[in-house]
Amino acid sequence: MTRIALTGRARLRLAAALACATALGPTLASADVEIEYWQYVFDARVKAMDTLIDAFEAENPGITVKQVTFPYADYQTRVVAAHAAGKGPDVVQLFYGWIDNFVDGGILQPLPGDAFPASAIEAEFFPIVGAMKRNEQYYALPTAVRTMALFYNKKLFAEAGVAEPPKTLDELVEVAKKTARHDNGGNLVQAGIALDIARQDHHWWRTILTAQYGGAPYSDDGTTVTYDSEAGLKALDYYLALQTQHKVGKEGFMDEGQAAFRAGLAAMVVDGTFRLASYGTIGSFEWGVAELPAAADGTRANYASYFANGIGASASGEELEAAKKFLAYISSPAAMELWQKEVGELPARKDVAMTEANLADPVFGPFIRALDYSQTTRFVDEAAQRQIAIDMVNRALLQGQSPADSVAEAAKAEQALLDRHFAK
Amino acid sequence: MTPSDHSGGGTGSLRLWDRLSVTTKQIVWAWLFLAVPILFFGVVRFYPTLQAFWLSLTDWDLLNEANFIGLDNYRKMLADPLFWQVFRNTFAYLLIGTPISIAISFVIAYYLDRVRFLHGAIRALYFLPFLTTAAAMAWVWRLFYQPPPIGIINGFIGMLGFEAQPFLRSTEQALPAIMVTAIWAGLGFQIIIFLAGLRAIPTTYYEAARVDGLGEFTILHRITLPLLKPTTVFLVVFSSIGFLRIFDQVYNMTSNDPGGPLNSTKPLVLMIYQTAFSSYQMGYAAAQTVVLFTILLVITMIQLWILRSR
């Protein structure tokens, strides 16, 4: 190794030169720009994004996209902390429910109207994308959307002599009774339906069952809790009866609902498109997907959600231009088709999703048909609102509180949360 | 090489250094070496601690500028039923966990000290959990506590003909269930320290006592326990701080619903974590941290005072 001796003055001069080079870097090296794309760790998503990035870089020489990922549990914190430190990503993925936090916190900049005109977005994307609009401006666009459906284990259905998945909520109870099994001590050893309020069941209760019983979880403007109603209570009664009265499922059975289904110890589970990739690796039995059961009067409902991509507030100049190109690319029909194939999530553009082939597909069909009657519930603090639903169910299950009192207490707590948010 | 070799620059400084006495020089050198860790602690530990005190008086939410709001965070905390539940949980971990873990580890160490056969192997077995990652252990225990058909403990209970227990899914059983794992995890360390303390007691005391015809219980009561006091003080303080700061076990064993059903297992540290990194109420979280700091300080002081050598 050779050592170069520098006098104090020479060292200073070098440092100054380096500082200039760094400051002028983007302008001098105009051909090459690197942007950062952030999303959370989920194998299928990361791989699909790698494929998209490769294709994008081939089409746009001079732009490099660096994918940065974090575990889901830390993801939001990382984005917020990086923003606080002034080092945010150029293109960032976010859950639609975080949009208020991200817009209020100045993490996102509005999508530039020249590249993403609102009229085009509204004509081409599903209306649920409207949740990304604040102050007449769009802040993010999804590649894919997710809806929920009933997954069922064909092997357990056959063993119990069940020919087809339940079409109504009452049928669901009957099928669950036929497929649930208990040991001599009365312990559940095979669930008719896997129940997991912390995962998807709080959506099933809140947005879907409440609507099917004729109510709505929140007022249209999202500022008032309205599930403290006959509909919300009936929905909770139905949900709780599955474990208390019919004993066809149990919170905590096999630790997690999806684990119970994967292990072949649950005949049904309510879950989303995002689980397709994971259930796709099940080798020990065949499973099928059906639209969520309708209410007795035929009312259907579903909960659609999505992760969207927005442009970070700090992106400017060349990086902003590159970010715009990249966002347009990952929101293109081609990207959506790839995403559906690799991740299993539904295209966010109507004409890409609603194809003959998709609607007739035994797996995608039930999810895509649900897009017609899906609701996207607006959350202000998804984790806290979910916790309120978890506590509501636990009070009734573990402390013997009446469902009516428990719904009322949950509604009160959630209203306080909404009030705090909208008072800001 | 003497220090003066380095200061070859000016004769003035050389003369000043030479005029110092040997003791003073030693002190200067001591401070020079101490300066590095002190600087490190100052920047990495004490500065953030002071910063936390300031933050607790603001409404900082990570995204917006912090505004001074006086004692609002503390007022909010005192009126928050969740805080009081978490406070009770934290003290349950401390008041039940510490005495039980100290008692068990002393008994084991006391008898292990007399065992010659496989002494090293047994000691290693007790110490093993201490070397394992708390998160990994928590997940293993989480599996043990599962309801039928996969929970090992419930499988055993079922075999004996008893009803399955909900453990982590119960508001009454969840906290004790987690405490058991925390006690088990810390046992190895405490046993090793007790063993060292027992070995440090001169055997001549015991010989003299036996010559005088004292019984085993009297020896334990009059010689062993009093002479073990410094070890016990250390372990009580150490274990108390550990239980007051419990987090890994709770978080990993109840990650579906962090803090157990209806917050039945949530300790203060988990509440601080959620307030800060899930709700982004940094100011409120800092206020909770200040409270935890005060509790730790007061309890440590009280313990040192009670167990002081007279």
XYZ file of C-alpha atoms in Angstrom:
734
model
C 0.000 0.000 0.000
C 1.403 3.409 -0.862
C 0.854 6.299 1.385
C 0.439 9.799 0.113
C 1.536 12.451 2.533
C -0.628 15.522 2.426
C 0.092 18.800 4.113
C -2.697 20.378 6.074
C -3.449 22.830 3.296
C -3.500 20.172 0.607
C -5.903 18.128 2.685
C -8.223 21.105 2.985
C -8.116 21.710 -0.747
C -8.942 18.065 -1.436
C -11.854 18.148 0.956
C -13.226 21.261 -0.696
C -12.889 19.670 -4.132
C -14.692 16.574 -2.951
C -17.483 18.631 -1.453
C -17.946 20.488 -4.754
C -17.977 17.233 -6.679
C -20.641 15.818 -4.410
C -22.794 18.896 -4.677
C -22.491 19.089 -8.441
C -22.587 15.347 -8.924
C -26.090 14.989 -10.345
C -25.591 17.829 -12.825
C -22.168 16.773 -13.998
C -23.052 13.124 -14.441
C -26.320 13.853 -16.185
C -26.407 10.518 -17.979
C -26.643 8.470 -14.797
C -29.214 8.889 -12.099
C -29.959 6.477 -9.306
C -33.295 6.448 -7.542
C -34.335 4.445 -4.536
C -37.495 2.362 -4.394
C -38.691 1.212 -0.970
C -41.062 -1.570 -0.134
C -41.442 -4.111 2.667
C -40.002 -7.616 2.593
C -42.340 -10.139 1.031
C -40.572 -12.639 -1.149
C -42.915 -12.672 -4.117
C -43.208 -8.874 -4.162
C -39.461 -8.294 -3.949
C -38.794 -10.763 -6.788
C -41.530 -9.309 -8.987
C -40.153 -5.825 -8.391
C -36.636 -7.005 -9.292
C -37.996 -8.265 -12.608
C -39.793 -4.967 -13.233
C -36.685 -2.962 -12.352
C -34.565 -4.982 -14.788
C -37.062 -4.373 -17.583
C -37.344 -0.689 -16.704
C -33.578 -0.183 -16.653
C -33.255 -1.874 -20.056
C -35.828 0.564 -21.482
C -34.332 3.597 -19.737
C -30.562 3.552 -19.962
C -28.946 5.930 -17.502
C -31.511 5.335 -14.764
C -30.670 2.870 -12.028
C -33.300 1.833 -9.518
C -32.124 0.552 -6.176
C -34.676 -1.526 -4.321
C -34.504 -1.163 -0.545
C -36.635 -3.402 1.667
C -37.453 -3.595 5.360
C -39.439 -6.088 7.414
C -43.123 -5.199 7.413
C -43.194 -4.621 11.182
C -40.583 -1.851 10.877
C -41.464 -0.558 7.453
C -43.632 2.432 8.280
C -41.296 3.488 11.074
C -38.314 3.343 8.732
C -40.027 5.516 6.145
C -41.089 8.066 8.738
C -37.684 8.065 10.461
C -35.824 8.369 7.156
C -38.029 11.290 6.227
C -37.328 12.937 9.584
C -33.612 12.488 8.879
C -34.013 13.977 5.384
C -33.139 10.760 3.566
C -36.415 9.565 2.159
C -36.834 7.281 -0.863
C -37.676 8.597 -4.343
C -40.480 6.120 -4.943
C -42.081 4.557 -1.908
C -44.699 1.911 -1.383
C -47.376 2.519 1.204
C -50.537 0.843 2.447
C -53.556 2.882 1.353
C -54.515 3.270 5.005
C -51.319 5.212 5.735
C -52.000 7.906 3.158
C -53.234 10.486 5.672
C -50.136 10.096 7.817
C -47.858 10.232 4.799
C -49.532 13.250 3.203
C -49.892 15.171 6.482
C -46.315 14.351 7.387
C -45.023 15.668 4.070
C -43.466 12.341 3.116
C -45.130 12.324 -0.308
C -45.427 14.936 -3.006
C -48.531 15.066 -5.190
C -48.210 13.108 -8.422
C -47.263 15.604 -11.157
C -50.346 16.296 -13.272
C -48.447 16.157 -16.574
C -47.455 12.526 -16.140
C -50.479 11.386 -14.136
C -53.603 13.367 -15.128
C -56.481 12.805 -12.720
C -58.965 12.248 -15.538
C -56.909 9.353 -16.917
C -56.519 7.797 -13.469
C -60.252 7.992 -12.874
C -61.085 6.513 -16.283
C -58.609 3.651 -16.189
C -58.261 2.536 -12.549
C -60.849 1.007 -10.229
C -62.734 3.673 -8.238
C -61.164 2.487 -4.953
C -58.012 4.334 -6.071
C -59.944 7.479 -5.163
C -58.720 6.911 -1.606
C -55.329 8.246 -2.792
C -56.832 11.655 -3.554
C -56.322 14.510 -1.115
C -57.123 18.152 -1.883
C -58.032 17.316 -5.487
C -54.624 15.752 -6.094
C -53.566 12.135 -6.375
C -50.627 11.125 -4.171
C -50.087 7.493 -5.107
C -51.081 4.765 -7.565
C -51.349 1.042 -6.964
C -49.935 -1.689 -9.157
C -52.359 -4.188 -7.740
C -55.431 -4.409 -5.563
C -56.539 -7.105 -3.176
C -59.944 -8.411 -2.256
C -60.978 -11.209 0.047
C -62.510 -14.586 -0.565
C -63.227 -17.870 1.144
C -60.408 -20.394 0.797
C -61.508 -23.982 1.334
C -59.710 -27.279 1.756
C -61.054 -29.695 -0.888
C -59.755 -32.739 0.967
C -61.566 -31.902 4.209
C -64.700 -30.995 2.253
C -64.649 -34.389 0.537
C -64.085 -36.219 3.836
C -67.107 -34.483 5.336
C -69.216 -35.052 2.241
C -69.489 -31.358 1.401
C -69.926 -30.954 -2.346
C -69.400 -27.235 -2.807
C -68.376 -24.156 -0.858
C -71.105 -22.321 1.079
C -72.961 -19.578 -0.790
C -74.606 -17.893 2.192
C -73.595 -17.085 5.746
C -75.998 -19.715 7.100
C -74.544 -22.326 4.767
C -71.088 -21.404 6.013
C -72.112 -22.327 9.550
C -73.544 -25.651 8.343
C -70.414 -26.532 6.363
C -68.183 -25.483 9.255
C -70.158 -27.720 11.616
C -69.733 -30.661 9.268
C -65.987 -30.179 8.947
C -65.031 -29.250 12.533
C -63.761 -32.054 14.751
C -63.237 -32.238 18.507
C -61.358 -34.692 20.728
C -62.859 -36.496 23.718
C -62.024 -33.602 26.008
C -64.045 -31.287 23.775
C -60.932 -29.581 22.386
C -61.038 -28.406 18.808
C -58.600 -30.499 16.749
C -59.819 -29.493 13.301
C -61.487 -26.172 12.638
C -64.457 -25.752 10.339
C -63.223 -22.228 9.786
C -59.955 -20.705 10.990
C -60.616 -17.536 12.972
C -58.010 -14.842 13.466
C -59.288 -11.411 14.406
C -55.812 -9.850 14.294
C -55.325 -10.754 10.632
C -58.228 -10.558 8.172
C -61.241 -11.241 10.358
C -61.445 -7.682 11.644
C -62.017 -6.597 8.033
C -64.539 -9.381 7.568
C -66.484 -8.149 10.587
C -66.005 -4.405 10.119
C -66.409 -3.788 6.410
C -68.065 -6.947 5.090
C -70.409 -8.501 7.678
C -71.561 -5.113 8.964
C -72.536 -4.122 5.408
C -74.235 -7.472 4.802
C -76.404 -6.955 7.867
C -77.491 -3.616 6.426
C -75.127 -1.189 8.124
C -71.918 0.699 7.523
C -68.845 0.827 9.756
C -68.230 4.553 9.319
C -70.010 7.624 7.992
C -69.324 8.447 4.345
C -66.786 11.133 5.207
C -64.984 8.689 7.491
C -65.162 10.901 10.578
C -67.845 9.049 12.572
C -67.991 5.464 13.780
C -71.350 3.967 12.864
C -70.882 0.272 13.597
C -72.365 0.723 17.050
C -75.675 -0.246 15.421
C -77.993 -3.197 15.026
C -76.034 -4.245 11.929
C -72.648 -4.024 13.631
C -73.937 -5.994 16.601
C -75.549 -8.677 14.418
C -72.277 -8.974 12.516
C -70.346 -9.424 15.762
C -72.915 -11.917 17.060
C -72.510 -13.965 13.900
C -68.738 -13.866 14.174
C -68.605 -14.725 17.879
C -71.191 -17.520 17.553
C -68.776 -19.411 15.315
C -66.571 -19.987 18.359
C -68.919 -19.676 21.323
C -72.111 -21.341 20.092
C -71.210 -23.507 17.101
C -67.643 -24.170 18.279
C -66.395 -24.553 14.708
C -63.353 -22.352 15.136
C -61.295 -20.834 17.913
C -59.187 -17.735 18.229
C -55.568 -18.829 18.730
C -56.114 -22.330 17.273
C -52.747 -23.337 15.714
C -51.444 -19.914 16.768
C -52.575 -18.207 13.530
C -55.544 -18.711 11.235
C -53.463 -19.013 8.107
C -51.168 -21.532 9.833
C -54.204 -23.683 10.665
C -55.306 -23.646 7.033
C -51.803 -24.351 5.734
C -51.464 -27.287 8.101
C -54.668 -28.778 6.695
C -56.390 -28.401 10.067
C -59.004 -25.856 8.992
C -61.602 -26.489 6.307
C -62.092 -22.790 5.497
C -60.493 -19.429 6.083
C -61.358 -15.881 5.029
C -58.238 -14.440 3.477
C -56.999 -12.183 0.717
C -55.377 -12.391 -2.685
C -52.034 -11.679 -1.036
C -52.152 -15.173 0.493
C -52.318 -16.913 -2.909
C -48.542 -17.095 -3.299
C -48.130 -18.574 0.175
C -50.979 -21.107 -0.159
C -49.639 -21.943 -3.607
C -46.816 -23.859 -1.929
C -49.180 -26.197 -0.070
C -48.459 -29.697 -1.303
C -50.491 -31.926 0.995
C -53.992 -31.051 -0.194
C -55.888 -29.186 -2.890
C -57.679 -26.002 -2.065
C -60.221 -23.842 -3.835
C -61.460 -20.263 -3.678
C -65.049 -19.048 -3.544
C -66.657 -15.627 -3.285
C -67.376 -14.693 0.311
C -70.799 -16.001 1.360
C -73.729 -13.657 0.813
C -76.234 -12.620 3.459
C -79.612 -14.389 3.583
C -81.112 -11.715 1.290
C -78.279 -12.132 -1.209
C -76.336 -9.022 -0.180
C -72.682 -9.327 -0.983
C -69.857 -7.176 0.297
C -66.096 -7.243 0.176
C -63.136 -5.295 1.400
C -60.611 -4.111 -1.147
C -57.241 -2.809 -0.115
C -54.000 -2.093 -1.810
C -50.451 -0.958 -1.527
C -49.774 2.080 -3.666
C -46.587 3.719 -4.842
C -45.971 7.412 -4.359
C -43.151 9.842 -5.030
C -41.063 10.902 -2.056
C -41.117 14.573 -1.102
C -37.350 14.884 -1.411
C -37.190 13.806 -5.078
C -36.461 16.748 -7.348
C -34.769 17.557 -10.640
C -33.475 14.548 -12.497
C -34.436 12.199 -9.712
C -38.017 13.421 -9.896
C -38.077 12.859 -13.659
C -36.677 9.349 -13.192
C -39.147 8.680 -10.363
C -42.046 9.767 -12.602
C -40.914 7.405 -15.349
C -40.484 4.550 -12.891
C -43.857 5.088 -11.237
C -45.543 5.215 -14.644
C -43.791 1.980 -15.557
C -44.813 0.050 -12.450
C -48.402 1.283 -12.894
C -48.526 0.151 -16.544
C -50.703 -2.719 -17.824
C -47.610 -4.839 -18.483
C -46.379 -4.428 -14.901
C -49.823 -5.306 -13.600
C -49.953 -8.513 -15.601
C -46.556 -9.530 -14.294
C -47.545 -8.641 -10.738
C -50.690 -10.775 -10.995
C -48.672 -13.727 -12.269
C -45.852 -13.425 -9.727
C -47.578 -12.115 -6.592
C -51.185 -13.124 -7.193
C -52.621 -9.649 -6.696
C -55.263 -8.235 -9.022
C -54.492 -5.580 -11.629
C -55.529 -2.092 -10.505
C -56.572 -1.089 -14.039
C -60.096 -2.102 -14.973
C -59.356 -3.290 -18.503
C -56.377 -5.369 -17.360
C -58.352 -7.014 -14.544
C -61.766 -7.568 -16.113
C -60.707 -9.862 -18.936
C -62.685 -12.942 -19.925
C -59.808 -15.154 -18.872
C -59.519 -13.543 -15.429
C -63.248 -13.641 -14.708
C -63.417 -17.315 -15.626
C -60.250 -18.217 -13.714
C -61.099 -20.577 -10.839
C -58.670 -18.802 -8.502
C -58.732 -15.163 -9.642
C -62.397 -15.148 -10.680
C -63.929 -14.950 -7.178
C -61.563 -12.146 -6.184
C -62.076 -10.147 -9.375
C -65.867 -10.473 -9.315
C -65.720 -9.044 -5.787
C -64.167 -5.820 -7.074
C -67.650 -4.839 -8.304
C -69.081 -4.667 -4.787
C -65.971 -3.903 -2.721
C -65.566 -1.146 -0.196
C -62.297 0.434 0.817
C -62.507 1.502 4.416
C -60.570 4.612 5.300
C -58.247 4.070 8.266
C -56.508 6.852 10.121
C -54.289 4.568 12.223
C -54.694 1.040 10.945
C -52.785 -0.642 13.786
C -54.719 1.183 16.503
C -58.092 0.622 14.833
C -57.345 -3.058 14.365
C -56.349 -3.286 18.046
C -59.730 -1.862 19.012
C -61.460 -4.653 17.059
C -59.162 -7.287 18.614
C -59.956 -5.988 22.104
C -63.665 -5.910 21.318
C -63.657 -9.610 20.434
C -61.430 -10.491 23.397
C -63.678 -8.708 25.888
C -66.600 -10.792 24.697
C -64.667 -14.060 24.476
C -62.469 -13.836 27.576
C -64.221 -11.529 29.986
C -67.845 -12.375 29.323
C -68.794 -8.861 28.314
C -72.009 -8.788 26.293
C -71.439 -8.245 22.562
C -73.622 -5.121 22.669
C -71.523 -3.540 25.435
C -68.331 -4.594 23.716
C -69.320 -3.016 20.387
C -70.351 0.156 22.200
C -67.042 0.319 24.063
C -65.090 -0.271 20.834
C -67.056 2.405 19.004
C -66.364 4.880 21.797
C -62.636 4.177 21.763
C -62.432 4.375 17.994
C -64.466 7.580 17.844
C -62.017 9.153 20.290
C -59.181 8.064 17.999
C -60.886 9.541 14.916
C -61.664 12.761 16.775
C -58.022 13.147 17.769
C -56.940 12.586 14.187
C -59.386 14.956 12.532
C -58.840 17.644 15.169
C -55.221 17.957 14.023
C 9.100 5.300 26.720
C 8.095 8.024 29.115
C 5.321 10.499 28.434
C 7.816 13.351 28.207
C 9.336 11.816 25.071
C 6.236 12.868 23.184
C 6.237 16.467 24.271
C 9.562 17.181 22.662
C 8.117 20.331 21.032
C 8.471 23.060 23.637
C 10.734 23.095 26.625
C 8.095 25.071 28.589
C 5.612 22.224 28.647
C 8.393 19.776 29.423
C 9.340 21.727 32.478
C 5.709 21.903 33.638
C 5.287 18.124 33.277
C 8.557 17.470 35.156
C 7.456 19.644 38.007
C 4.398 17.426 38.670
C 4.667 14.764 41.337
C 4.432 11.099 40.411
C 0.957 10.838 41.977
C -0.341 13.801 40.000
C 1.100 12.362 36.831
C -0.672 9.097 37.511
C -3.941 10.957 38.013
C -3.469 12.864 34.769
C -2.839 9.629 32.952
C -5.819 7.982 34.556
C -8.076 10.819 33.413
C -6.608 10.718 29.960
C -7.607 7.076 29.591
C -10.945 7.599 31.306
C -11.761 10.452 28.962
C -12.539 8.060 26.094
C -15.262 6.026 27.821
C -16.591 9.127 29.549
C -16.884 10.917 26.238
C -18.506 7.860 24.725
C -21.018 7.530 27.565
C -21.669 11.222 27.509
C -22.526 11.258 23.817
C -24.198 7.859 23.488
C -25.923 7.544 26.871
C -26.278 10.732 28.855
C -27.017 13.165 26.056
C -29.960 11.087 24.709
C -31.188 10.633 28.282
C -31.293 14.377 28.820
C -32.864 14.754 25.390
C -35.607 12.321 26.464
C -36.384 14.534 29.465
C -36.819 17.484 27.125
C -38.866 15.465 24.609
C -41.253 14.400 27.353
C -42.324 18.035 27.588
C -43.108 18.293 23.863
C -45.629 16.903 21.393
C -43.025 15.663 18.902
C -44.514 13.108 16.476
C -41.450 12.488 14.296
C -43.072 14.279 11.348
C -43.687 17.756 12.690
C -41.644 20.204 14.735
C -41.704 19.589 18.480
C -43.760 22.090 20.467
C -43.305 22.663 24.182
C -46.494 21.546 25.946
C -45.383 21.543 29.584
C -46.556 18.602 31.655
C -49.435 17.621 29.334
C -47.891 14.250 28.523
C -47.624 13.397 32.216
C -51.200 14.497 32.850
C -52.365 12.354 29.942
C -50.411 9.401 31.317
C -51.923 9.634 34.804
C -55.411 9.715 33.270
C -54.716 6.805 30.907
C -56.161 3.518 32.256
C -53.807 1.627 29.946
C -50.824 3.210 31.673
C -52.014 2.025 35.065
C -52.667 -1.484 33.808
C -49.183 -1.568 32.293
C -47.811 -0.176 35.552
C -49.479 -3.006 37.499
C -48.169 -5.580 35.013
C -44.631 -4.253 35.283
C -44.711 -4.470 39.059
C -46.223 -7.946 38.891
C -43.197 -9.045 36.846
C -40.893 -7.376 39.374
C -42.513 -8.331 42.669
C -43.259 -11.942 41.763
C -40.392 -12.602 39.381
C -37.438 -11.318 41.385
C -37.990 -13.147 44.714
C -38.933 -16.398 42.985
C -35.960 -16.337 40.648
C -33.542 -15.440 43.475
C -34.937 -18.154 45.752
C -34.862 -20.850 43.080
C -31.391 -19.975 41.864
C -30.018 -19.914 45.428
C -31.469 -23.313 46.252
C -30.090 -24.788 43.040
C -26.678 -23.177 43.550
C -26.585 -24.283 47.209
C -27.124 -27.925 46.328
C -25.170 -27.825 43.083
C -22.212 -26.585 45.124
C -22.238 -29.917 46.979
C -22.631 -32.073 43.924
C -19.359 -33.395 42.549
C -20.774 -35.912 40.082
C -21.386 -34.212 36.683
C -21.103 -30.807 38.367
C -19.818 -29.096 35.218
C -22.433 -30.660 32.940
C -25.338 -29.722 35.210
C -24.014 -26.187 35.566
C -23.712 -25.899 31.789
C -27.310 -27.092 31.360
C -28.566 -24.401 33.708
C -26.477 -21.772 31.979
C -27.507 -22.724 28.444
C -30.770 -20.722 28.342
C -28.834 -17.592 29.295
C -26.741 -17.953 26.153
C -29.750 -18.388 23.865
C -31.441 -15.470 22.138
C -34.475 -14.385 24.123
C -36.579 -14.102 20.963
C -35.815 -17.670 19.879
C -36.619 -19.013 23.338
C -39.830 -17.038 23.439
C -41.002 -18.670 20.212
C -40.224 -22.138 21.518
C -42.216 -21.427 24.667
C -44.991 -19.931 22.568
C -45.270 -23.288 20.801
C -45.245 -25.141 24.147
C -48.159 -23.030 25.364
C -50.346 -23.577 22.268
C -53.835 -25.001 22.702
C -54.485 -28.571 21.493
C -53.621 -30.215 19.165
C -50.071 -28.787 18.925
C -49.277 -27.466 22.406
C -46.940 -29.826 24.280
C -47.967 -28.659 27.735
C -51.642 -28.973 26.886
C -50.954 -32.388 25.370
C -49.478 -33.467 28.694
C -52.345 -31.944 30.675
C -54.784 -33.756 28.386
C -52.993 -37.061 28.920
C -53.462 -36.662 32.665
C -57.152 -36.154 32.005
C -57.390 -32.456 32.812
C -59.040 -29.729 30.790
C -56.865 -27.830 28.302
C -55.633 -24.456 29.578
C -55.668 -21.302 27.442
C -52.319 -19.974 28.785
C -51.364 -17.086 26.475
C -54.994 -16.663 25.362
C -56.185 -15.954 28.908
C -56.146 -12.613 30.656
C -55.270 -14.338 33.965
C -52.755 -16.959 32.860
C -50.824 -15.079 30.184
C -48.668 -12.991 32.529
C -47.612 -15.878 34.800
C -46.979 -18.014 31.696
C -44.567 -15.437 30.352
C -43.008 -14.867 33.776
C -42.106 -18.551 34.023
C -40.075 -18.292 30.829
C -38.364 -15.104 31.981
C -37.396 -16.676 35.305
C -36.143 -19.797 33.549
C -34.098 -17.716 31.110
C -32.311 -15.759 33.846
C -31.752 -18.693 36.189
C -28.426 -19.870 34.718
C -26.707 -16.555 35.219
C -27.913 -16.198 38.793
C -26.827 -19.738 39.657
C -23.315 -19.129 38.346
C -22.988 -15.932 40.362
C -24.332 -17.613 43.517
C -21.913 -20.509 43.005
C -19.016 -18.090 42.749
C -20.241 -16.358 45.919
C -20.520 -19.673 47.768
C -17.047 -20.736 46.690
C -15.616 -17.421 47.908
C -16.636 -18.128 51.525
C -13.521 -19.455 53.308
C -13.949 -23.109 54.288
C -12.290 -22.419 57.639
C -15.519 -20.715 58.807
C -17.459 -23.889 58.125
C -14.827 -26.062 59.769
C -14.861 -23.905 62.879
C -18.657 -23.995 62.965
C -18.710 -27.767 62.692
C -16.111 -28.116 65.430
C -18.423 -26.020 67.585
C -21.206 -28.465 66.720
C -23.531 -26.138 64.785
C -26.297 -27.702 62.681
C -26.588 -27.287 58.913
C -29.479 -24.832 59.167
C -27.626 -22.647 61.653
C -24.567 -22.641 59.428
C -26.708 -21.597 56.472
C -28.467 -18.956 58.507
C -25.487 -17.560 60.426
C -22.595 -17.989 58.014
C -23.570 -18.660 54.428
C -26.400 -16.140 53.965
C -24.711 -13.179 55.723
C -21.459 -13.738 53.830
C -23.363 -14.050 50.552
C -24.982 -10.665 51.051
C -22.896 -8.756 48.479
C -23.736 -11.411 45.876
C -27.418 -11.323 46.795
C -27.547 -7.533 46.620
C -26.007 -7.599 43.185
C -28.402 -10.274 41.921
C -31.501 -8.642 43.386
C -30.652 -5.332 41.752
C -29.691 -6.994 38.489
C -32.771 -9.187 38.340
C -35.113 -6.340 39.334
C -33.821 -4.182 36.531
C -34.243 -7.128 34.178
C -37.887 -7.666 35.159
C -38.666 -3.961 35.022
C -37.283 -3.866 31.506
C -38.883 -7.106 30.299
C -39.762 -6.905 26.604
C -38.413 -9.685 24.341
C -40.391 -12.507 25.900
C -43.635 -10.557 25.972
C -43.335 -9.163 22.479
C -42.412 -12.455 20.843
C -44.811 -14.664 22.745
C -47.819 -12.491 21.993
C -46.893 -10.873 18.675
C -50.377 -11.561 17.247
C -51.769 -9.175 19.817
C -48.684 -7.507 21.337
C -49.043 -7.278 25.089
C -51.412 -10.220 25.387
C -55.200 -10.316 25.237
C -56.565 -6.996 26.514
C -53.050 -5.851 27.464
C -52.847 -8.470 30.195
C -49.095 -8.993 29.757
C -48.017 -5.601 28.463
C -45.042 -4.175 30.364
C -44.019 -0.522 30.379
C -41.231 -1.020 27.835
C -43.650 -2.491 25.291
C -46.050 0.389 25.837
C -43.200 2.833 25.266
C -42.241 0.984 22.091
C -45.778 1.029 20.723
C -46.381 4.648 21.671
C -43.179 5.671 19.940
C -42.952 3.417 16.920
C -46.540 2.506 16.159
C -48.390 5.682 17.104
C -45.390 8.013 16.657
C -46.217 9.931 19.836
C -42.563 10.501 20.642
C -43.218 13.075 23.351
C -45.682 10.826 25.164
C -43.298 7.875 24.818
C -40.475 9.985 26.250
C -42.646 10.836 29.257
C -43.221 7.113 29.834
C -39.483 6.565 29.553
C -38.831 9.181 32.197
C -41.263 7.388 34.491
C -39.530 4.055 33.854
C -36.164 5.673 34.519
C -37.411 7.119 37.794
C -38.843 3.771 38.880
C -35.579 2.003 38.087
C -33.580 4.613 39.950
C -35.798 4.629 43.049
C -36.024 0.841 43.274
C -32.287 0.406 42.868
C -31.639 3.024 45.569
C -34.124 1.406 47.957
C -32.603 -2.020 47.411
C -29.076 -0.794 47.952
C -30.205 0.947 51.137
C -32.116 -2.040 52.529
C -29.371 -4.509 51.736
C -26.511 -2.172 52.712
C -23.803 -3.615 54.900
C -24.077 -2.398 58.459
